DNA sequence: TTGATCCAATTGTCAGACAATTAAATGTTT
DNA sequence: AAACATTTAATTGTCTGACAATTGGATCAA
């Protein structure tokens, strides 16, 4: 029996090994919770050293494909990708993509509201009392005086999450999580005046009312109004931004310290 | 100047280091194409060994956050996440999620068509001749006799990709790529009869006609019809499937060989 | 100036060791 | 026999030091 697996392709060994194992997982040859051979056995099978195997396993761990446990019964186990993990991955990827490709606020906004619009009909018929309660609660929170911009944006995200989750389709929620959450940094750029908050809350209330009444059409109208208003707000901000902006080129080259760091020596 | 960075938090060092660097990248402290310190310098800064640093870097590489190059001017460079890479990541994550959480065909289908519906309006007004041409070409291809099920599904995906891309919003395309592509394995399970293909082509034609005429409403109607029909088809298949299915439990424990492998000794 | 050669920096890989962790096996006491 | 403490073995996590492979630039010669 061919226990040894040769790798002919080119490139780094750890990448090849990671790819081989990933393919095995995706194909279903390695079922969930299945324990991979130990690092020592793998390095034997692939005829490489243990550090190389470890680099391969770390690659897979970074993609949530496996978890590793220490100890006598430890090892690397095929991870069942949960919706939670998928959400998180989706969000980080979306956030990075947006921040790295200077997507215009208009484009991102358009995408976000277009996607949300897709949920309205389902949400209007299926939303549970929970979702509605969350929406109402967030609206209330948004009306609190003295709420920071960041908190307001967080609440905004929570409101829309509830709206999306109301559709009762986890796949839909997963797909939209990235769109909604990834917008947050961009949203945070907008300094909401009291007046604009008031209007936004008004739109939110309209949406919640429509969802409560099962009126998808009315919800759609309200969401459209919110979308238009948001984009208009952003337009103002970006105009002001353009005026203030000069060629600022930060030249930091040190890695930012993690929260728990201290200079040594 | 504190060159050394201490890591107080718990867990594996390589994970902590990866997280610190990832945070620095996401925060923008490390701009694109910026070269990270060499592995030796990093192991100095974080006060760990080089293998540990390497594991951290491999984790980041697996997430497309950095690339590494060998040689005198080599090193690890902050990678600008392209839409292409983001697509690919999005698709693999979505595919895994669906295959690992036995999402019902109905749920996935509903999500997919709901998302697509979000693009119709934009696509009807913005689509370029290219998109329309692709849609027409794929429709034609779908009508070819003797086309394999897999090719038909591929063409189906291409058709819908064109529809989505017609909206002219890369963020939207990115978000939907996962939904559409991840459905393919599920779609492949359905054996399309000549009769059902004919109907699907009919719906596709209706959609293309509507998009060409800029009639979002008509396109919406056609897409709804297609969605209903697809789900009905799937229902039949899953019913038949249920009858045939008994508890099959494969117990493979070997890692599938990569395409270029051979048993040794 | 051009071309070939050498050099230094850097990542990729290896080997072997030890630390840390964990569950199971073993032994001991009640 | 049951409950508890101890040992043990397996496994991952980390370190050290070394060498190979690669690659751009420097050096030097024609």
Coordinates of C-alpha atoms (C1' of nucleotides) in Angstrom, one line a residue:
Chain A
X1 CA 0.0 0.0 0.0
X2 CA 1.3 3.3 -1.0
X3 CA 1.5 5.2 2.2
X4 CA 3.9 7.7 0.8
X5 CA 2.6 10.5 -1.4
X6 CA 4.9 12.2 -3.7
X7 CA 4.4 15.8 -4.8
X8 CA 5.6 16.5 -8.3
X9 CA 4.2 19.9 -8.8
X10 CA 6.3 23.0 -8.2
X11 CA 6.2 25.6 -5.5
X12 CA 6.6 25.4 -1.8
X13 CA 6.1 22.0 -0.3
X14 CA 3.9 23.3 2.5
X15 CA 1.6 24.9 0.0
X16 CA 1.4 21.7 -2.0
X17 CA 0.7 19.6 1.1
X18 CA -1.9 22.1 2.3
X19 CA -3.6 21.9 -1.1
X20 CA -3.6 18.1 -1.2
X21 CA -5.2 17.9 2.2
X22 CA -7.7 20.7 1.3
X23 CA -8.7 18.9 -1.8
X24 CA -9.3 15.8 0.3
X25 CA -11.5 17.7 2.6
X26 CA -13.5 19.4 0.0
X27 CA -14.0 16.2 -2.0
X28 CA -15.4 14.7 1.1
X29 CA -12.7 12.0 1.3
X30 CA -11.9 13.3 4.8
X31 CA -15.2 13.6 6.7
X32 CA -15.8 16.2 9.4
X33 CA -14.2 15.5 12.7
X34 CA -12.0 13.1 11.1
X35 CA -8.5 13.1 12.7
X36 CA -5.7 13.6 10.3
X37 CA -2.5 11.5 10.8
X38 CA -0.1 13.0 13.3
X39 CA 2.5 15.5 12.2
X40 CA 5.1 12.8 12.4
X41 CA 3.1 10.4 10.2
X42 CA 2.3 13.2 7.7
X43 CA 5.9 14.1 7.4
X44 CA 6.6 10.5 6.8
X45 CA 3.8 10.1 4.2
X46 CA 4.8 13.2 2.3
X47 CA 8.4 12.7 2.9
X48 CA 9.1 16.1 4.3
X49 CA 10.1 17.4 7.7
X50 CA 7.8 18.2 10.5
X51 CA 8.1 21.9 10.3
X52 CA 7.0 21.8 6.7
X53 CA 4.0 19.7 7.6
X54 CA 3.2 22.2 10.4
X55 CA 3.3 25.1 8.0
X56 CA 0.9 23.3 5.8
X57 CA -1.4 22.6 8.7
X58 CA -1.2 26.2 9.8
X59 CA -2.3 27.3 6.4
X60 CA -5.4 25.0 6.7
X61 CA -6.1 26.2 10.2
X62 CA -6.0 29.8 9.0
X63 CA -8.8 28.8 6.6
X64 CA -10.8 27.1 9.4
X65 CA -10.5 23.8 7.6
X66 CA -8.9 22.1 10.6
X67 CA -8.5 22.6 14.3
X68 CA -5.6 21.2 16.3
X69 CA -5.6 19.9 19.8
X70 CA -2.7 19.0 22.0
X71 CA -2.3 16.0 24.1
X72 CA -2.4 12.2 23.9
X73 CA -5.7 12.1 21.9
X74 CA -4.9 15.4 20.1
X75 CA -4.1 16.0 16.5
X76 CA -5.6 17.9 13.6
X77 CA -9.3 17.4 13.0
X78 CA -11.3 18.3 10.0
X79 CA -13.4 21.2 11.0
X80 CA -17.1 21.5 10.1
X81 CA -17.3 25.1 8.9
X82 CA -20.0 26.7 11.0
X83 CA -22.1 29.5 9.8
X84 CA -20.6 31.7 12.5
X85 CA -17.1 31.1 11.2
X86 CA -18.2 31.6 7.7
X87 CA -19.8 34.9 8.7
X88 CA -16.6 36.0 10.2
X89 CA -14.5 35.0 7.3
X90 CA -16.9 36.6 4.9
X91 CA -16.8 39.9 6.8
X92 CA -13.0 40.1 7.0
X93 CA -12.6 39.3 3.3
X94 CA -15.3 41.9 2.4
X95 CA -13.8 44.5 4.7
X96 CA -10.3 44.0 3.3
X97 CA -11.6 44.0 -0.3
X98 CA -13.4 47.3 0.3
X99 CA -10.5 49.0 2.1
X100 CA -7.9 47.8 -0.4
X101 CA -9.6 48.8 -3.6
X102 CA -11.0 52.2 -2.7
X103 CA -14.5 51.3 -3.8
X104 CA -16.6 54.4 -3.8
X105 CA -19.2 54.8 -1.1
X106 CA -21.8 55.0 -3.8
X107 CA -20.9 51.6 -5.2
X108 CA -20.8 49.9 -1.9
X109 CA -23.9 51.5 -0.7
X110 CA -25.7 50.5 -3.9
X111 CA -24.6 46.9 -3.5
X112 CA -25.6 46.8 0.1
X113 CA -29.1 48.2 -0.4
X114 CA -29.7 46.1 -3.5
X115 CA -28.9 43.0 -1.5
X116 CA -31.0 44.1 1.4
X117 CA -33.9 44.8 -0.9
X118 CA -33.7 41.1 -1.9
X119 CA -34.6 40.2 1.7
X120 CA -37.6 42.5 2.2
X121 CA -40.2 40.3 0.7
X122 CA -39.2 37.2 2.7
X123 CA -38.6 39.2 5.8
X124 CA -42.1 40.8 5.6
X125 CA -43.7 37.4 5.6
X126 CA -41.4 35.4 7.8
X127 CA -39.9 37.6 10.4
X128 CA -40.3 36.4 13.9
X129 CA -41.3 38.6 16.8
X130 CA -37.6 38.4 17.9
X131 CA -36.4 40.1 14.7
X132 CA -39.1 42.8 15.0
X133 CA -38.2 43.4 18.6
X134 CA -34.6 43.8 17.8
X135 CA -35.4 46.3 15.1
X136 CA -37.5 48.3 17.5
X137 CA -34.9 48.2 20.2
X138 CA -32.2 49.4 17.9
X139 CA -34.4 52.2 16.6
X140 CA -34.9 53.2 20.2
X141 CA -31.2 53.1 20.9
X142 CA -30.5 55.2 17.8
X143 CA -32.7 57.9 19.3
X144 CA -30.8 58.2 22.5
X145 CA -29.2 61.6 22.9
X146 CA -25.4 61.5 23.4
X147 CA -25.0 58.3 21.4
X148 CA -21.6 58.3 19.8
X149 CA -21.2 58.1 16.1
X150 CA -19.7 54.6 16.4
X151 CA -22.5 53.3 18.6
X152 CA -25.0 54.7 16.2
X153 CA -23.4 52.9 13.3
X154 CA -23.2 49.7 15.3
X155 CA -26.9 50.0 16.0
X156 CA -27.5 50.7 12.3
X157 CA -25.7 47.5 11.5
X158 CA -27.7 45.6 14.1
X159 CA -30.9 46.9 12.8
X160 CA -30.1 45.8 9.2
X161 CA -28.9 42.5 10.5
X162 CA -32.2 41.9 12.1
X163 CA -34.0 42.8 8.9
X164 CA -31.9 40.4 6.9
X165 CA -32.2 37.6 9.5
X166 CA -35.9 38.1 9.4
X167 CA -35.9 36.4 6.0
X168 CA -35.2 33.2 7.9
X169 CA -32.7 32.0 5.4
X170 CA -29.2 31.4 6.8
X171 CA -27.6 31.4 3.4
X172 CA -29.0 34.8 2.7
X173 CA -27.9 36.0 6.1
X174 CA -24.4 34.7 5.5
X175 CA -24.1 36.3 2.1
X176 CA -25.3 39.6 3.3
X177 CA -23.3 39.7 6.5
X178 CA -20.2 40.7 4.6
X179 CA -22.0 43.4 2.7
X180 CA -23.6 45.0 5.7
X181 CA -20.7 44.7 8.1
X182 CA -18.0 45.6 5.6
X183 CA -19.8 48.9 5.1
X184 CA -19.3 49.9 8.7
X185 CA -15.9 51.5 8.3
X186 CA -17.2 53.5 5.4
X187 CA -20.3 54.4 7.3
X188 CA -18.2 55.6 10.2
X189 CA -16.7 58.2 8.0
X190 CA -20.0 59.9 7.9
X191 CA -20.5 62.2 10.8
X192 CA -24.2 62.1 11.5
X193 CA -25.8 65.3 12.5
X194 CA -28.8 65.2 14.9
X195 CA -30.9 66.1 11.9
X196 CA -29.7 63.3 9.7
X197 CA -30.0 60.8 12.5
X198 CA -33.6 61.8 13.0
X199 CA -34.4 61.2 9.4
X200 CA -32.6 57.9 9.4
X201 CA -34.6 56.8 12.4
X202 CA -37.7 57.8 10.6
X203 CA -36.8 55.6 7.6
X204 CA -36.0 52.7 10.0
X205 CA -39.4 53.1 11.7
X206 CA -41.1 53.1 8.3
X207 CA -39.3 49.9 7.4
X208 CA -40.1 48.2 10.7
X209 CA -43.7 49.2 10.5
X210 CA -44.0 47.8 7.0
X211 CA -42.3 44.6 8.0
X212 CA -44.6 44.3 11.0
X213 CA -47.6 44.8 8.7
X214 CA -46.2 42.3 6.2
X215 CA -46.2 45.0 3.6
X216 CA -43.2 44.3 1.4
X217 CA -44.0 47.0 -1.0
X218 CA -44.1 49.7 1.6
X219 CA -40.9 48.3 3.1
X220 CA -39.3 48.6 -0.3
X221 CA -40.3 52.2 -0.7
X222 CA -38.9 53.1 2.7
X223 CA -35.6 51.2 2.0
X224 CA -35.3 53.0 -1.3
X225 CA -35.8 56.3 0.5
X226 CA -33.1 55.4 3.1
X227 CA -30.7 54.4 0.4
X228 CA -31.1 57.6 -1.5
X229 CA -30.7 59.6 1.6
X230 CA -27.6 57.8 2.8
X231 CA -26.0 58.2 -0.6
X232 CA -26.8 61.9 -0.5
X233 CA -25.3 62.3 2.9
X234 CA -22.2 60.5 1.8
X235 CA -22.0 62.8 -1.2
X236 CA -21.8 65.8 1.1
X237 CA -19.2 64.3 3.2
X238 CA -17.0 63.2 0.4
X239 CA -17.3 66.7 -1.1
X240 CA -16.1 68.2 2.2
X241 CA -13.5 65.6 2.4
X242 CA -12.1 66.4 -1.0
X243 CA -11.7 70.0 0.0
X244 CA -9.7 69.2 3.2
X245 CA -7.6 66.5 1.6
X246 CA -4.0 67.1 0.6
X247 CA -1.5 64.5 -0.2
X248 CA -0.9 62.9 3.1
X249 CA 1.4 60.0 2.9
X250 CA 2.0 58.2 6.2
X251 CA 5.3 56.4 6.3
X252 CA 4.8 54.1 9.2
X253 CA 6.9 51.0 8.9
X254 CA 6.6 49.5 12.4
X255 CA 4.0 46.9 13.0
X256 CA 1.3 48.2 15.3
X257 CA 1.5 46.7 18.7
X258 CA -1.2 44.4 19.8
X259 CA -3.3 45.7 22.6
X260 CA -1.2 44.0 25.2
X261 CA 2.3 45.2 24.3
X262 CA 5.1 47.0 25.9
X263 CA 8.4 48.3 24.8
X264 CA 11.3 46.3 26.0
X265 CA 14.7 47.5 26.7
Chain B
X1 CA 12.5 52.6 20.8
X2 CA 10.6 49.5 21.7
X3 CA 11.5 47.2 18.9
X4 CA 10.4 44.2 20.8
X5 CA 6.7 43.4 21.0
X6 CA 5.5 41.2 23.8
X7 CA 2.5 39.0 23.5
X8 CA 0.6 38.5 26.7
X9 CA -2.5 36.9 25.4
X10 CA -3.0 33.2 25.5
X11 CA -2.9 30.6 22.8
X12 CA -0.4 29.6 20.2
X13 CA 2.3 32.2 19.6
X14 CA 2.1 31.8 15.8
X15 CA -1.6 32.6 16.0
X16 CA -1.0 35.7 18.1
X17 CA 1.7 36.9 15.8
X18 CA -0.4 36.4 12.8
X19 CA -3.2 38.3 14.5
X20 CA -1.0 41.2 15.4
X21 CA 0.3 41.5 11.8
X22 CA -3.2 41.0 10.4
X23 CA -4.5 43.8 12.6
X24 CA -1.7 46.0 11.4
X25 CA -2.6 45.3 7.8
X26 CA -6.3 45.9 8.3
X27 CA -5.8 49.1 10.2
X28 CA -3.8 50.4 7.4
X29 CA -0.6 50.8 9.4
X30 CA 1.1 48.5 6.9
X31 CA 0.3 49.7 3.4
X32 CA 0.0 47.5 0.4
X33 CA 3.2 46.3 -1.1
X34 CA 5.0 47.2 2.1
X35 CA 7.7 44.8 3.0
X36 CA 7.5 43.2 6.4
X37 CA 10.7 42.8 8.4
X38 CA 12.6 39.6 7.5
X39 CA 11.8 36.4 9.4
X40 CA 14.9 36.8 11.5
X41 CA 14.0 40.4 12.4
X42 CA 10.4 39.4 13.2
X43 CA 11.6 36.5 15.5
X44 CA 13.7 39.1 17.2
X45 CA 10.9 41.6 17.6
X46 CA 8.4 39.1 18.9
X47 CA 11.0 37.2 20.8
X48 CA 10.2 33.8 19.2
X49 CA 12.0 31.4 17.0
X50 CA 11.9 31.6 13.3
X51 CA 9.7 28.5 12.7
X52 CA 7.1 30.2 14.9
X53 CA 7.3 33.3 12.8
X54 CA 7.1 31.3 9.7
X55 CA 3.9 29.5 10.9
X56 CA 2.4 32.9 11.5
X57 CA 3.4 34.1 8.0
X58 CA 2.0 31.0 6.4
X59 CA -1.3 31.7 8.1
X60 CA -1.4 35.1 6.6
X61 CA -0.3 33.8 3.2
X62 CA -3.2 31.3 3.3
X63 CA -5.5 34.3 3.7
X64 CA -4.0 36.1 0.8
X65 CA -2.9 38.9 3.1
X66 CA 0.8 38.6 2.2
X67 CA 3.0 37.1 -0.5
X68 CA 6.5 36.0 0.1
X69 CA 9.4 36.1 -2.3
X70 CA 12.8 34.6 -2.0
X71 CA 16.1 36.1 -2.7
X72 CA 18.1 39.1 -1.7
X73 CA 15.3 41.6 -2.2
X74 CA 12.7 39.0 -1.1
X75 CA 10.6 38.9 2.0
X76 CA 6.9 39.1 2.9
X77 CA 4.9 41.8 1.2
X78 CA 1.4 43.1 2.1
X79 CA -0.8 41.8 -0.6
X80 CA -3.5 44.0 -2.2
X81 CA -6.5 41.8 -2.2
X82 CA -7.8 41.8 -5.7
X83 CA -11.4 41.2 -6.6
X84 CA -10.3 38.1 -8.4
X85 CA -8.8 36.6 -5.2
X86 CA -11.7 37.7 -3.2
X87 CA -14.1 36.0 -5.6
X88 CA -12.1 32.8 -5.3
X89 CA -12.1 32.9 -1.6
X90 CA -15.7 33.8 -1.4
X91 CA -16.6 30.8 -3.6
X92 CA -14.6 28.3 -1.7
X93 CA -16.0 29.4 1.6
X94 CA -19.5 29.4 0.3
X95 CA -19.0 26.0 -1.3
X96 CA -17.6 24.5 1.9
X97 CA -20.3 26.1 4.0
X98 CA -23.0 24.6 1.8
X99 CA -21.4 21.2 1.6
X100 CA -20.7 21.0 5.3
X101 CA -24.1 22.0 6.6
X102 CA -26.5 20.1 4.5
X103 CA -28.4 23.2 3.5
X104 CA -31.5 22.2 1.7
X105 CA -31.7 22.9 -2.0
X106 CA -34.7 25.1 -1.4
X107 CA -32.9 27.3 1.0
X108 CA -29.9 27.8 -1.2
X109 CA -32.0 28.3 -4.2
X110 CA -34.2 30.8 -2.5
X111 CA -31.1 32.8 -1.4
X112 CA -29.6 32.6 -4.8
X113 CA -32.6 33.9 -6.7
X114 CA -33.4 36.5 -4.1
X115 CA -29.9 37.9 -4.5
X116 CA -30.1 37.8 -8.2
X117 CA -33.4 39.6 -8.1
X118 CA -31.5 42.4 -6.5
X119 CA -29.5 42.9 -9.6
X120 CA -32.2 42.8 -12.2
X121 CA -33.2 46.5 -11.9
X122 CA -29.6 47.7 -12.2
X123 CA -28.8 45.2 -14.9
X124 CA -31.8 46.2 -17.0
X125 CA -30.6 49.8 -17.1
X126 CA -26.8 49.4 -17.1
X127 CA -25.9 46.1 -18.9
X128 CA -23.4 46.5 -21.6
X129 CA -23.7 44.8 -25.0
X130 CA -21.1 42.4 -23.8
X131 CA -23.2 41.1 -21.0
X132 CA -26.2 40.6 -23.3
X133 CA -24.1 38.9 -25.8
X134 CA -22.8 36.5 -23.2
X135 CA -26.3 35.7 -22.1
X136 CA -27.4 35.0 -25.6
X137 CA -24.4 32.9 -26.3
X138 CA -25.0 30.8 -23.2
X139 CA -28.6 30.4 -24.0
X140 CA -27.6 29.1 -27.4
X141 CA -25.1 26.7 -25.9
X142 CA -27.7 25.4 -23.5
X143 CA -29.8 24.4 -26.5
X144 CA -27.1 22.3 -28.1
X145 CA -28.1 18.6 -28.2
X146 CA -25.8 16.2 -26.5
X147 CA -24.6 18.8 -24.0
X148 CA -23.6 17.1 -20.8
X149 CA -25.3 17.9 -17.5
X150 CA -22.2 19.4 -16.2
X151 CA -21.7 21.6 -19.2
X152 CA -25.3 22.7 -19.0
X153 CA -24.8 23.7 -15.4
X154 CA -21.6 25.5 -16.2
X155 CA -23.4 27.4 -18.9
X156 CA -26.2 28.2 -16.5
X157 CA -23.7 29.7 -14.0
X158 CA -22.1 31.7 -16.8
X159 CA -25.5 33.0 -17.9
X160 CA -26.3 34.2 -14.4
X161 CA -22.9 35.6 -13.9
X162 CA -23.4 37.7 -16.9
X163 CA -26.7 38.8 -15.6
X164 CA -25.2 39.8 -12.3
X165 CA -22.2 41.5 -13.9
X166 CA -24.6 43.5 -16.0
X167 CA -25.4 45.5 -12.9
X168 CA -22.0 47.1 -13.3
X169 CA -21.3 46.9 -9.6
X170 CA -18.2 44.9 -8.7
X171 CA -19.1 44.7 -5.0
X172 CA -22.4 43.2 -6.0
X173 CA -20.7 40.8 -8.4
X174 CA -18.3 39.8 -5.7
X175 CA -21.0 39.1 -3.2
X176 CA -23.1 37.1 -5.6
X177 CA -20.3 35.1 -7.1
X178 CA -20.3 32.9 -4.0
X179 CA -24.0 32.4 -4.0
X180 CA -24.2 31.5 -7.7
X181 CA -21.0 29.4 -7.9
X182 CA -21.5 27.6 -4.6
X183 CA -24.9 26.3 -5.9
X184 CA -23.3 24.5 -8.8
X185 CA -22.5 21.2 -6.9
X186 CA -26.1 21.2 -5.8
X187 CA -27.4 22.0 -9.3
X188 CA -25.3 19.2 -10.7
X189 CA -27.3 16.7 -8.6
X190 CA -30.3 17.5 -10.7
X191 CA -30.4 15.5 -13.9
X192 CA -32.0 17.8 -16.4
X193 CA -34.3 16.1 -18.8
X194 CA -34.6 17.5 -22.3
X195 CA -38.0 18.8 -21.4
X196 CA -36.8 20.7 -18.3
X197 CA -33.9 22.1 -20.2
X198 CA -36.2 23.4 -22.8
X199 CA -38.3 25.2 -20.2
X200 CA -35.2 26.7 -18.5
X201 CA -33.9 28.0 -21.8
X202 CA -37.3 29.5 -22.3
X203 CA -37.0 31.4 -19.0
X204 CA -33.5 32.5 -19.8
X205 CA -34.7 33.9 -23.1
X206 CA -37.5 35.7 -21.3
X207 CA -34.9 37.2 -18.9
X208 CA -32.5 38.2 -21.6
X209 CA -35.3 39.8 -23.7
X210 CA -36.5 41.8 -20.7
X211 CA -32.9 42.9 -19.9
X212 CA -32.4 43.9 -23.5
X213 CA -35.6 45.9 -23.4
X214 CA -34.7 47.5 -20.1
X215 CA -37.9 46.0 -18.6
X216 CA -36.9 45.2 -15.0
X217 CA -40.4 44.2 -14.1
X218 CA -40.7 41.7 -16.9
X219 CA -37.3 40.3 -16.0
X220 CA -38.4 39.9 -12.4
X221 CA -41.4 37.9 -13.5
X222 CA -39.3 35.7 -15.6
X223 CA -36.8 35.1 -12.9
X224 CA -39.5 34.3 -10.4
X225 CA -40.9 31.7 -12.8
X226 CA -37.4 30.2 -13.2
X227 CA -36.9 30.1 -9.5
X228 CA -40.2 28.3 -8.9
X229 CA -39.5 25.9 -11.7
X230 CA -36.0 25.1 -10.4
X231 CA -37.2 24.5 -6.9
X232 CA -40.0 22.3 -8.2
X233 CA -37.5 20.3 -10.2
X234 CA -35.3 19.9 -7.2
X235 CA -38.2 18.7 -5.2
X236 CA -38.8 15.8 -7.6
X237 CA -35.2 14.9 -7.5
X238 CA -34.9 14.9 -3.7
X239 CA -38.0 12.8 -3.5
X240 CA -36.6 10.2 -5.7
X241 CA -33.3 10.5 -3.8
X242 CA -35.0 9.9 -0.5
X243 CA -36.4 6.6 -1.8
X244 CA -33.1 5.3 -3.0
X245 CA -31.1 6.4 0.0
X246 CA -30.1 4.0 2.7
X247 CA -27.5 4.6 5.4
X248 CA -24.3 4.7 3.5
X249 CA -21.3 5.4 5.7
X250 CA -18.0 5.6 3.9
X251 CA -15.0 5.0 6.1
X252 CA -12.1 6.2 4.1
X253 CA -9.2 7.3 6.2
X254 CA -6.4 7.8 3.7
X255 CA -5.8 11.2 2.3
X256 CA -6.7 11.4 -1.4
X257 CA -3.6 11.6 -3.5
X258 CA -3.1 14.8 -5.4
X259 CA -3.4 14.4 -9.2
X260 CA 0.3 14.0 -9.5
X261 CA 1.0 11.2 -7.1
X262 CA 2.3 7.7 -7.2
X263 CA 2.6 5.0 -4.6
X264 CA 6.1 4.5 -3.5
X265 CA 7.6 1.2 -2.4
Chain C
dT1 C1' 29.2 50.1 -21.6
dT2 C1' 28.6 45.5 -21.3
dG3 C1' 28.9 41.1 -19.6
dA4 C1' 30.2 37.5 -16.4
dT5 C1' 31.1 36.4 -11.8
dC6 C1' 30.6 36.7 -7.1
dC7 C1' 28.3 38.0 -2.9
dA8 C1' 25.0 38.8 0.5
dA9 C1' 20.3 38.6 2.0
dT10 C1' 16.3 36.1 2.4
dT11 C1' 13.1 32.4 2.2
dG12 C1' 12.6 27.2 2.1
dT13 C1' 13.8 22.9 4.2
dC14 C1' 15.7 19.8 7.3
dA15 C1' 17.1 17.3 11.8
dG16 C1' 16.8 16.7 16.4
dA17 C1' 15.6 18.2 20.8
dC18 C1' 12.8 19.7 24.7
dA19 C1' 8.4 21.8 26.8
dA20 C1' 3.5 21.6 27.5
dT21 C1' -0.7 19.3 27.4
dT22 C1' -3.9 15.7 27.7
dA23 C1' -6.3 11.4 28.1
dA24 C1' -5.7 6.9 29.3
dA25 C1' -3.5 3.5 32.1
dT26 C1' -1.9 2.3 36.4
dG27 C1' -1.6 2.1 41.1
dT28 C1' -3.2 3.2 45.8
dT29 C1' -6.3 4.1 49.3
dT30 C1' -10.6 3.9 51.5
Chain D
dA1 C1' -15.4 -2.3 44.5
dA2 C1' -15.0 2.6 44.0
dA3 C1' -12.8 6.7 44.3
dC4 C1' -8.7 9.2 43.9
dA5 C1' -3.8 10.1 42.9
dT6 C1' 0.2 9.0 40.0
dT7 C1' 2.5 7.7 36.0
dT8 C1' 2.9 7.2 31.2
dA9 C1' 2.5 7.7 26.4
dA10 C1' 1.1 10.4 22.5
dT11 C1' 0.8 14.6 20.4
dT12 C1' 1.3 19.4 19.4
dG13 C1' 4.1 23.7 20.4
dT14 C1' 8.5 25.7 20.4
dC15 C1' 13.5 26.2 20.0
dT16 C1' 18.2 25.8 18.0
dG17 C1' 21.2 25.5 14.4
dA18 C1' 22.2 24.3 10.1
dC19 C1' 22.2 24.0 5.0
dA20 C1' 19.9 24.6 0.2
dA21 C1' 17.8 27.5 -3.2
dT22 C1' 16.9 31.8 -5.0
dT23 C1' 17.6 36.4 -6.4
dG24 C1' 19.0 41.1 -6.9
dG25 C1' 22.9 43.9 -6.6
dA26 C1' 27.9 44.6 -6.4
dT27 C1' 32.3 43.7 -8.2
dC28 C1' 35.3 43.2 -11.7
dA29 C1' 37.0 42.4 -16.3
dA30 C1' 36.8 43.0 -21.3

